[in-house]
CSV table of C-alpha atoms in Angstrom, one decimal:
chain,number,residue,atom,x,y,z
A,1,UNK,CA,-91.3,-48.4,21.4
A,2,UNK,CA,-91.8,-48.6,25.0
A,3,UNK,CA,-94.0,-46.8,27.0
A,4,UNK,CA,-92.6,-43.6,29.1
A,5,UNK,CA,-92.4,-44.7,33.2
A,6,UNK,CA,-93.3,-42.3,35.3
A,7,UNK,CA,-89.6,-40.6,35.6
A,8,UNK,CA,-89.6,-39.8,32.0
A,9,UNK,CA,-93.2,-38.2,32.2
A,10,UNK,CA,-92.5,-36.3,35.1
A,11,UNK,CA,-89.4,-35.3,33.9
A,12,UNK,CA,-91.0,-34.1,30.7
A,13,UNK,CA,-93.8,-32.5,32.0
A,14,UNK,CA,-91.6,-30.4,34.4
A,15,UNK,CA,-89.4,-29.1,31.5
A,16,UNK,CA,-92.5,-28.4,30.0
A,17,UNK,CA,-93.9,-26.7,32.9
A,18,UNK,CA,-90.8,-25.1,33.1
A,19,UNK,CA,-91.1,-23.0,29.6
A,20,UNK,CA,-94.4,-22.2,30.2
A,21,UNK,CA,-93.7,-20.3,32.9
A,22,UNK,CA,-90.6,-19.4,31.6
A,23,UNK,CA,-93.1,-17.8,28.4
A,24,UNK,CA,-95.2,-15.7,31.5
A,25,UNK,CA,-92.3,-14.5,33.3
A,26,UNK,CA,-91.0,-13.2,29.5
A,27,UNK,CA,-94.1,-11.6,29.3
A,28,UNK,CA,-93.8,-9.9,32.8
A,29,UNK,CA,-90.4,-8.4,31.6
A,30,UNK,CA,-91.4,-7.0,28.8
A,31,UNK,CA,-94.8,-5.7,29.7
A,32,UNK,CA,-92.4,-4.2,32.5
A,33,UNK,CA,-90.3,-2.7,29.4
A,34,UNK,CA,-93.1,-1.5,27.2
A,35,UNK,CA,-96.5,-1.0,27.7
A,36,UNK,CA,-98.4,-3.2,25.1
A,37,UNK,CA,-101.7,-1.3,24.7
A,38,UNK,CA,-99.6,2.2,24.1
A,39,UNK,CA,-97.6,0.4,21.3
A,40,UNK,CA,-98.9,0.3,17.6
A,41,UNK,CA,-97.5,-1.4,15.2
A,42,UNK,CA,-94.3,1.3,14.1
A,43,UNK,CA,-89.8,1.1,15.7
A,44,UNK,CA,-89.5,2.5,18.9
A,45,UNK,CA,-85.9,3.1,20.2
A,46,UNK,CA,-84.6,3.0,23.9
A,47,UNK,CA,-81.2,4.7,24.9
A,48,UNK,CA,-80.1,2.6,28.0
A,49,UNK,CA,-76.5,3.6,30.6
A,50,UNK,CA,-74.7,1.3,28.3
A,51,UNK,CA,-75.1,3.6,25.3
A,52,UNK,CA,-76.4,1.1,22.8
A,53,UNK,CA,-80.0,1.6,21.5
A,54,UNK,CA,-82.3,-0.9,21.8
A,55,UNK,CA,-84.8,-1.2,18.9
A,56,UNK,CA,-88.3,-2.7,19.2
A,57,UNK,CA,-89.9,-3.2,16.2
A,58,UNK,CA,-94.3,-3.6,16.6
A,59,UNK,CA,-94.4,-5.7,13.4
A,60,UNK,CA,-98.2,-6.7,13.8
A,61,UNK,CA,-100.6,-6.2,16.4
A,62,UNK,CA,-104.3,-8.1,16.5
A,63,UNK,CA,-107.2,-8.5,19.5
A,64,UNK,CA,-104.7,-11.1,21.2
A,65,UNK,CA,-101.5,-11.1,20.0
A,66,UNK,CA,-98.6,-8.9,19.3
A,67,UNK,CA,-96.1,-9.6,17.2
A,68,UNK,CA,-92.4,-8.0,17.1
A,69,UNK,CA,-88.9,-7.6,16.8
A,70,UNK,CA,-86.4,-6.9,19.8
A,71,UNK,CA,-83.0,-6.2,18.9
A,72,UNK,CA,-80.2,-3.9,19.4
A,73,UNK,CA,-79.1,-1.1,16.4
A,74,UNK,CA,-76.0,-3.3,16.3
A,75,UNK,CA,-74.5,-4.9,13.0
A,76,UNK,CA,-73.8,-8.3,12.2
A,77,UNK,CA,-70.5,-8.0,10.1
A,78,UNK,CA,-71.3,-11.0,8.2
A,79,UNK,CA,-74.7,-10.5,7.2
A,80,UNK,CA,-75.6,-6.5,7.8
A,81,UNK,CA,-79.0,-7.7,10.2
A,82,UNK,CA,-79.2,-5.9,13.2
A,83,UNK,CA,-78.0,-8.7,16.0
A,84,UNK,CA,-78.8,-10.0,18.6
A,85,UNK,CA,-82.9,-9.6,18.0
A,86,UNK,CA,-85.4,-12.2,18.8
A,87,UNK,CA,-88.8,-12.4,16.9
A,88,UNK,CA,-91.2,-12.1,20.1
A,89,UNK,CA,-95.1,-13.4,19.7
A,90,UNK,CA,-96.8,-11.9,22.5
A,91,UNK,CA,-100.4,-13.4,24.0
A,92,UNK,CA,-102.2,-10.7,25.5
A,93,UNK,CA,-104.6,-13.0,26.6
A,94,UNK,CA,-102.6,-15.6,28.4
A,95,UNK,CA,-99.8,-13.2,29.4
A,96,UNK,CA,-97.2,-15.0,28.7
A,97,UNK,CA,-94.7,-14.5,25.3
A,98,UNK,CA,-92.5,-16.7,23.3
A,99,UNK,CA,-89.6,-16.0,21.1
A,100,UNK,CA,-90.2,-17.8,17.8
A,101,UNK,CA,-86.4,-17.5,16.2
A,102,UNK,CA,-83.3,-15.6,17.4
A,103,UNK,CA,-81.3,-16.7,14.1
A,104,UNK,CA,-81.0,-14.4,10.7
A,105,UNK,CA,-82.9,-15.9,8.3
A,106,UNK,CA,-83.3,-19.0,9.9
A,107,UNK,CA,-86.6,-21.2,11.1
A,108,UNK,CA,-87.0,-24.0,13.8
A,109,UNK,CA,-86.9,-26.1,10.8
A,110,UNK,CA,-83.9,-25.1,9.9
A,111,UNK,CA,-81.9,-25.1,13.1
A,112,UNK,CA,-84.1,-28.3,14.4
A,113,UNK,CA,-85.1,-30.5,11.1
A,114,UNK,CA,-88.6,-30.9,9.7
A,115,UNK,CA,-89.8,-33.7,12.3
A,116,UNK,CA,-87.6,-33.3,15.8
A,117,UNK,CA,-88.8,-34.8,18.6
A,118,UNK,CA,-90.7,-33.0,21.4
A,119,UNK,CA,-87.8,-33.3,23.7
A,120,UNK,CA,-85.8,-31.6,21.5
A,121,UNK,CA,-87.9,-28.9,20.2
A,122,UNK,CA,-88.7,-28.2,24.4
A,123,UNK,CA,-85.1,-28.0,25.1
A,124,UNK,CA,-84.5,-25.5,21.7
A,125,UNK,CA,-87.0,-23.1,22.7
A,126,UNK,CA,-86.0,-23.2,26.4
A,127,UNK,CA,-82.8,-21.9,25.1
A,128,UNK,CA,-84.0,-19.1,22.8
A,129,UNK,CA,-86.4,-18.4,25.8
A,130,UNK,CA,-83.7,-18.3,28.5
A,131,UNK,CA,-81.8,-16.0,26.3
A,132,UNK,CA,-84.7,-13.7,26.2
A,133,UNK,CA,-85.5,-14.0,30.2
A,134,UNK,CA,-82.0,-13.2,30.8
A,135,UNK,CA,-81.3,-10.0,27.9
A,136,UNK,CA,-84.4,-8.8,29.6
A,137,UNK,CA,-83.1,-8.6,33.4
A,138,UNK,CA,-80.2,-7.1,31.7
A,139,UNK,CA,-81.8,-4.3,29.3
A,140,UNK,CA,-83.9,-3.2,32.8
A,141,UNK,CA,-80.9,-3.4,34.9
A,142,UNK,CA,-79.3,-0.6,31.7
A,143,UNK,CA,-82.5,1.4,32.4
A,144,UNK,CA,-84.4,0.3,29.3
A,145,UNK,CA,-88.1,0.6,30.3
A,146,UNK,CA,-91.4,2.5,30.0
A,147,UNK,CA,-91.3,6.0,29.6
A,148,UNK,CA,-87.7,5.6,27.6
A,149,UNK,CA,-89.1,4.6,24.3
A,150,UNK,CA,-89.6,7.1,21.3
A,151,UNK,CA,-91.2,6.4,18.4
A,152,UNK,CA,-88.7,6.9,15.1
A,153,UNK,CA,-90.9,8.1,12.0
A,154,UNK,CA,-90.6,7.0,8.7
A,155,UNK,CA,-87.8,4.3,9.8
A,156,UNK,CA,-87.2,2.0,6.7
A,157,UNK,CA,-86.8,-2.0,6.6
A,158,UNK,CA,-82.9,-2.3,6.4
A,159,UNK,CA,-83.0,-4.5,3.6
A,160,UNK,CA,-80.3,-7.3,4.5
A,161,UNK,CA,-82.2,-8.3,7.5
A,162,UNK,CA,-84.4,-10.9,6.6
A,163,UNK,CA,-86.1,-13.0,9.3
């Protein structure tokens, strides 16, 4: 195995660089969505110009992190789990936030392989955090956003949505 010349590391570090920044501009759209220290852990629902309601789902919250579910009320025909929802981890601290999965179901091990290589577990969760950066300029643009969110008592789990 030969060592990386510097093109290779630079280009490396700058994707890397990239999705870190990437994870903070993530968390500036979302804090721009919903304020984080008026959510407890409970669904919240959005009704943007587009009609559709957006669900966000406060799974867990701790000192640091937040954890939660963004999705639409949507249907997936095939498997009955609301879709398209992202699993969102949320560093309060760092301000920055990370989707961990966008697939029904379905790990990084699963879509990736027990041992992929750095390169290739960068480039996967640039994807799923590109998707994220991108459904969140679109949910503002529909007028999903602070003050829009009300919280639905005594919503249940649907049952086929496992994640």
């Amino acid at each position: 195995m030969r060592a990386p010349d510097n093109a290779d590391l630079y280009r490396r570090l700058n994707r890397f660089t990239w999705l870190m920044d990437l994870y903070t501009d993530n968390f500036l759209r979302l804090q721009a969505m919903a304020e984080f220290d008026a959510l407890s852990a409970g669904v919240y629902l959005s009704e943007g110009r587009d009609g559709l309601r957006l669900r966000l789902e406060v799974l867990e919250r701790h000192a640091y992190t937040i954890e939660c579910k963004l999705s639409y009320t949507l249907r997936d025909s095939r498997t009955g789990a609301l879709d398209p929802s992202a699993m969102i981890r949320v560093y309060l601290d760092s301000r920055q936030c990370e989707v961990s999965h966008c697939y029904v179901g379905r790990r990084w091990q699963d879509v990736l392989g027990v041992h992929p290589s750095t390169e290739r577990m960068v480039s996967h969760r640039l994807r799923m955090n590109g998707f994220l950066n991108k459904w969140l300029q679109y949910l503002k643009q529909q007028g999903h956003g602070r003050g829009g969110w009300r919280r639905e008592e005594g919503v249940p789990e649907p049952a086929a949505d496992v994640m």
